[in-house]
Structures are given as structure tokens and as C-alpha cells.
mmCIF file of C-alpha atoms in Angstrom:
data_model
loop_
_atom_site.group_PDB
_atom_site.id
_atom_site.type_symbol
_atom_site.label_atom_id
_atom_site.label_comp_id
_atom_site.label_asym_id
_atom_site.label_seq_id
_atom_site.Cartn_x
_atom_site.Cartn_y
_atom_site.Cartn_z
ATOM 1 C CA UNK A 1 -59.362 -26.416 -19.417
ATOM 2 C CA UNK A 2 -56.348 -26.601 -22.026
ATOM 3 C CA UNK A 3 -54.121 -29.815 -22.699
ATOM 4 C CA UNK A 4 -51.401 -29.003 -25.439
ATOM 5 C CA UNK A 5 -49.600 -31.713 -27.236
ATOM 6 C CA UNK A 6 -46.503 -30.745 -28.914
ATOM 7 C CA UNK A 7 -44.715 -32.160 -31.424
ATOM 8 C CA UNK A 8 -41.303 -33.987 -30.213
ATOM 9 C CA UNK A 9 -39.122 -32.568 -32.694
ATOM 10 C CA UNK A 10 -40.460 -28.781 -31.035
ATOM 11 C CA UNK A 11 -37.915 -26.441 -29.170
ATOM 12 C CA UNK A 12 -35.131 -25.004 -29.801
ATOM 13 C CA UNK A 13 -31.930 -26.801 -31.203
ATOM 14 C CA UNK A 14 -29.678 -27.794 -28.070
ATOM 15 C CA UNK A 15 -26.098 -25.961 -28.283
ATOM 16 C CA UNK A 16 -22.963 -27.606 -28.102
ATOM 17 C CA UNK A 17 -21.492 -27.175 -24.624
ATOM 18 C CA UNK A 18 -17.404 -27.225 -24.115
ATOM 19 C CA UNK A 19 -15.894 -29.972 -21.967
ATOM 20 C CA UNK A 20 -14.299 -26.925 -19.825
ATOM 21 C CA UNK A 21 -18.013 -25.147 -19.257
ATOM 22 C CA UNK A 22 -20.007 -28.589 -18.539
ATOM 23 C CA UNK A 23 -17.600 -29.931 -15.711
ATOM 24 C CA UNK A 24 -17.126 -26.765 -13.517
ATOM 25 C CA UNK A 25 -20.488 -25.973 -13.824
ATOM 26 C CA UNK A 26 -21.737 -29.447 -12.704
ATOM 27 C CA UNK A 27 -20.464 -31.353 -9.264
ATOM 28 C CA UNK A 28 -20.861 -34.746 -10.908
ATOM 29 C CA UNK A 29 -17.786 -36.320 -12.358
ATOM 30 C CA UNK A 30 -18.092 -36.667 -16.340
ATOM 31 C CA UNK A 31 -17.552 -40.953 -15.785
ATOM 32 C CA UNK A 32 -20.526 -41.082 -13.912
ATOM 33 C CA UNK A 33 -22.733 -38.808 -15.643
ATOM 34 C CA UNK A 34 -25.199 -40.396 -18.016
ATOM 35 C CA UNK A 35 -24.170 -41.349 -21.522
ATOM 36 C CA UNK A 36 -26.723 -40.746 -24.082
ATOM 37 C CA UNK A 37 -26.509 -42.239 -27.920
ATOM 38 C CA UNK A 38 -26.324 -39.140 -29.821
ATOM 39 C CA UNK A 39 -27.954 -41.211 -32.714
ATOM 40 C CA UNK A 40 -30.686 -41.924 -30.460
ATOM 41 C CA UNK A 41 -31.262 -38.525 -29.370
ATOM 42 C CA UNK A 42 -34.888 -37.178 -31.273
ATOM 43 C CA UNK A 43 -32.996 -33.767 -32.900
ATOM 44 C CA UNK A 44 -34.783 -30.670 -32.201
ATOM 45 C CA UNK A 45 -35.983 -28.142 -35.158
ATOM 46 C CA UNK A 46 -37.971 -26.021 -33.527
ATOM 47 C CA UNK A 47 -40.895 -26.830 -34.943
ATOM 48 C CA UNK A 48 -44.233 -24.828 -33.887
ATOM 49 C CA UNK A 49 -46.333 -28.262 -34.555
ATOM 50 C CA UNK A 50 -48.780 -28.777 -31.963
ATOM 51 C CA UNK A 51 -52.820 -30.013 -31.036
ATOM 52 C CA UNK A 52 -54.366 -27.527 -28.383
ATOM 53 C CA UNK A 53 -57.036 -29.959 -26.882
ATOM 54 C CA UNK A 54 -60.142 -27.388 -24.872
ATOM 55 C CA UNK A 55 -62.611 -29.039 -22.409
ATOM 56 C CA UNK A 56 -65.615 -26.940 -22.107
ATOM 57 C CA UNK A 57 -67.782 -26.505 -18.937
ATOM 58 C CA UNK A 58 -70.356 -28.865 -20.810
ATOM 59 C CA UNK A 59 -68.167 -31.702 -21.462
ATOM 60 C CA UNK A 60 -67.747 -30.983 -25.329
ATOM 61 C CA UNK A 61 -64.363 -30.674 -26.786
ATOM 62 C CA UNK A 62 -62.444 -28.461 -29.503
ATOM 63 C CA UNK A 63 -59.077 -29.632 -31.049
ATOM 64 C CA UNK A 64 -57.325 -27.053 -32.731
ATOM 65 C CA UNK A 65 -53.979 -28.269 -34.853
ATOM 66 C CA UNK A 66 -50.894 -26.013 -35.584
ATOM 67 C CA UNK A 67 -49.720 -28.562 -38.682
ATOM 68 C CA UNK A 68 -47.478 -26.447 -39.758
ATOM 69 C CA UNK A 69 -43.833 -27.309 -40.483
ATOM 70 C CA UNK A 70 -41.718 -25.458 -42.617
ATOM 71 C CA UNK A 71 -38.303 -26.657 -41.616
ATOM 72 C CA UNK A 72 -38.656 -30.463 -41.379
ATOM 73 C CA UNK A 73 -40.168 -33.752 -43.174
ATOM 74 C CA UNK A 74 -42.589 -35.197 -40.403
ATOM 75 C CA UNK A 75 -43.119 -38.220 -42.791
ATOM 76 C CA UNK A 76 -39.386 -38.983 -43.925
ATOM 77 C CA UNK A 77 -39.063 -42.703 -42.674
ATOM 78 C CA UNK A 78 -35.710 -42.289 -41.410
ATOM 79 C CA UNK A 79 -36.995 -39.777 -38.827
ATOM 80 C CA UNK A 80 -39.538 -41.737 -38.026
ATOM 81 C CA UNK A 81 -37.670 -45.176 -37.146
ATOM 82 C CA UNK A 82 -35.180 -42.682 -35.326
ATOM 83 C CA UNK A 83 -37.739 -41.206 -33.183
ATOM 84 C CA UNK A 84 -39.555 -43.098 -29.814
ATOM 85 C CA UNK A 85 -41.357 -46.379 -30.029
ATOM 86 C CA UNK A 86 -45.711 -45.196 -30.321
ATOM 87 C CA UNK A 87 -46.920 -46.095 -26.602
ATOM 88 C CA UNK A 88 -49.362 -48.992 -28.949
ATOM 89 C CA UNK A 89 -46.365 -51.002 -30.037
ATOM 90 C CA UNK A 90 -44.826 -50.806 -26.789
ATOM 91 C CA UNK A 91 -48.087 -51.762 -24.614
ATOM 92 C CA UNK A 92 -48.036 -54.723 -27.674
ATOM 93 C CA UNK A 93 -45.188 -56.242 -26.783
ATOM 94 C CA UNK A 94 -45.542 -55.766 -22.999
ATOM 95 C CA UNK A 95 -49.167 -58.308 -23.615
ATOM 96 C CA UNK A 96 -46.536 -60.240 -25.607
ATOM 97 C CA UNK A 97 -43.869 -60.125 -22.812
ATOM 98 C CA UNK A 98 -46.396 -61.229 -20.438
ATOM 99 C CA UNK A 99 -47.847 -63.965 -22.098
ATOM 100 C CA UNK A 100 -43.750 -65.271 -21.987
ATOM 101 C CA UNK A 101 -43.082 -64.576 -25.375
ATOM 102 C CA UNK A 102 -39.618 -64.433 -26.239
ATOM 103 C CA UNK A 103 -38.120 -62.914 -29.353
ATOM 104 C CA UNK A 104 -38.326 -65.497 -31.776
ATOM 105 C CA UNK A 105 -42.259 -66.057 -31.240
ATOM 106 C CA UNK A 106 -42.739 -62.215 -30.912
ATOM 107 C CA UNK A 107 -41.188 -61.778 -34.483
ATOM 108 C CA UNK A 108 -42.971 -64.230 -35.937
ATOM 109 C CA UNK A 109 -45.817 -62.768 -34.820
ATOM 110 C CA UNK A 110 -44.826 -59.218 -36.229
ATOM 111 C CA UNK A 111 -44.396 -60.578 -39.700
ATOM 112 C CA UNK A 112 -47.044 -59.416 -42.177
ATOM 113 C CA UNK A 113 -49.045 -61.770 -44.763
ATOM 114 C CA UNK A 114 -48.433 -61.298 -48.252
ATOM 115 C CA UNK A 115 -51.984 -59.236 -48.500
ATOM 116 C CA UNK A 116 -50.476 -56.634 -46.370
ATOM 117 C CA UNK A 117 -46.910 -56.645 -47.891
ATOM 118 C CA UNK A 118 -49.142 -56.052 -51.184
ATOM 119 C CA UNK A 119 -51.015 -53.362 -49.893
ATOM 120 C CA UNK A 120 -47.458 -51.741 -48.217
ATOM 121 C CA UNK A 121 -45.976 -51.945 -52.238
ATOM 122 C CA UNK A 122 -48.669 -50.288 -53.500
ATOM 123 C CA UNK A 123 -48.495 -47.650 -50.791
ATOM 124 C CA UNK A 124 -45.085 -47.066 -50.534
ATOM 125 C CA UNK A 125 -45.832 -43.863 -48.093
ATOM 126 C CA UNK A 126 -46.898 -46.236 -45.484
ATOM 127 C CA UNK A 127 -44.904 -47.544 -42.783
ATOM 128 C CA UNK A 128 -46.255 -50.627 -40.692
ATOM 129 C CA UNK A 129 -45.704 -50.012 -37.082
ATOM 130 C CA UNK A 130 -44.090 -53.379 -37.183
ATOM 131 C CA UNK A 131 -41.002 -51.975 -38.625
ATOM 132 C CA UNK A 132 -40.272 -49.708 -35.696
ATOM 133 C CA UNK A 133 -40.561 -52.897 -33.077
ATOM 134 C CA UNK A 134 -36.334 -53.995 -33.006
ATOM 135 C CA UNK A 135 -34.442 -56.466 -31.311
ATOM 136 C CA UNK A 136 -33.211 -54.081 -28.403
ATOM 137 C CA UNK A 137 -37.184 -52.948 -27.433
ATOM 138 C CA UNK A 138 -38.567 -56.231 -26.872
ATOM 139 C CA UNK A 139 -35.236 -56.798 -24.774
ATOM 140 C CA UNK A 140 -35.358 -53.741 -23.087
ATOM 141 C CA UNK A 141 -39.137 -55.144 -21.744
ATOM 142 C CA UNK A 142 -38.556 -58.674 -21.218
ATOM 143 C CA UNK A 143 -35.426 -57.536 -18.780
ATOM 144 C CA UNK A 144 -37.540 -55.258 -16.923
ATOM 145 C CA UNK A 145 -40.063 -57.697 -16.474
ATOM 146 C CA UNK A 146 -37.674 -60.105 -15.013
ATOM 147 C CA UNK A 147 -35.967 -57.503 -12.541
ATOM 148 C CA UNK A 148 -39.541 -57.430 -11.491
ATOM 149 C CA UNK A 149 -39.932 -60.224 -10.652
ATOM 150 C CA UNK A 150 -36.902 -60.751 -9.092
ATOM 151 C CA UNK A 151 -37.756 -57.538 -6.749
ATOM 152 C CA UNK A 152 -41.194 -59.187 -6.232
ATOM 153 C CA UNK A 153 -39.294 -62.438 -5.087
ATOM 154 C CA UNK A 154 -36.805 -60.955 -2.970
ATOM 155 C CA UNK A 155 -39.231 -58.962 -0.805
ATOM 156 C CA UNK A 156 -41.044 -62.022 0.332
#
């Protein structure tokens, strides 16, 4: 069995559609289609980056990586902010979300001692996970988490 994992900046750049093209194509009305943040939007390069995963018959494993990207920084910062939240930060504050943390007590407990802010100087490559955790994410969680439990309420 094969399992590929490609990286999210791969495919091909999305083209600019007209206004003209989009909305006689399409029956939905341009006010109620979705509105995406272009700044949020992870930009495709086309990059050929990915980790072929192969299950063998015995139960071993082979990983094979395609690291390979010519037209594109995978470790510039700013990309890396820009792209998705890593599925460990966001299960993270979901345990924090649960416990009834709100955003005060969650960034208190994202702050980092003074050992690890040394170790971060001296490394300046590194980027703590605990700079991609904003505002908006921990939001984003503790409103789903209340709508439900207001689903769970209103069903009984």
C-alpha cells in the first residue's frame, strides 16, 4: 500500500479568473459566495516536495522523500507563520480550551522562560511553535466549543 504526503505549497499556481467568466459560469450569486482572505490563502509554487510512505505485506515500512525545492524557501519564517496552524498546536489549545482556559491564561501559558528565549537567540533559524498560536486561533476554538455546547443543550 502507498500513502503520499505532499507538500502544501505543491500544484500548480491558481490563475486569475475575470469577474465576467466566474459569474456565468457559476449559478451562485457573487454576495453569497464565500470570501476568502487572499493573505490567508497558502500560495501555490508548484513544488514537487513530497514523502511516499509504502506498507509492505510484512508490516515494515519505507519512506522515500522528494526534498527537493528549487523555486521556494520552505524555511523563510514569513511563509511559515502564513501557512496553517501544525494539527499539535491546534489539538494544544483544544486541551487548553477544554480545561476553560481563556486567552489571557492560554498566553501566559505560551510564554517561554528565559532558558528557551536563550536557546531561540542563539538559534536564530528556529521558530517556537508558540509563535504561530494568535489571538484569532484560540478564538476560532473556544467559539466552536461553545456552539457545541449550545447544540448539545438545545437538543435535550
Amino acid at each position: 500500500m502507498k500513502y503520499r504526503f505532499i507538500f502544501n505549497h505543491g500544484g500548480k499556481p491558481r490563475k486569475a479568473s475575470s469577474a465576467s467568466s466566474s459569474s456565468s459560469s457559476s449559478s451562485i450569486s457573487p454576495s453569497k459566495k464565500r470570501k476568502r482572505d487572499p493573505s490567508k490563502m497558502i500560495p501555490k509554487v508548484d513544488c514537487p516536495a513530497k514523502i511516499d510512505l509504502y506498507k509492505y505485506s510484512d508490516d515494515s515500512y519505507e519512506a522515500v522523500y522528494y526534498w527537493y525545492h528549487h523555486n521556494h524557501d520552505p524555511t523563510n519564517s514569513e511563509s511559515i507563520i502564513a501557512s496553517r496552524l501544525p494539527e499539535e498546536a491546534r489539538k494544544w489549545i483544544i486541551e487548553h480550551v477544554d480545561k476553560n482556559m481563556d486567552w489571557e491564561a492560554i498566553q501566559n501559558a505560551l510564554r517561554l522562560t528565559r532558558k528557551e528565549r536563550d536557546y531561540l537567540d542563539n538559534n536564530p533559524n528556529l521558530l517556537p511553535v508558540s509563535e504561530l498560536i494568535h489571538y484569532k486561533d484560540v478564538q476560532n476554538l473556544i467559539q466552536t466549543k461553545l456552539a457545541r455546547l449550545s447544540k448539545k443543550s438545545s437538543t435535550r
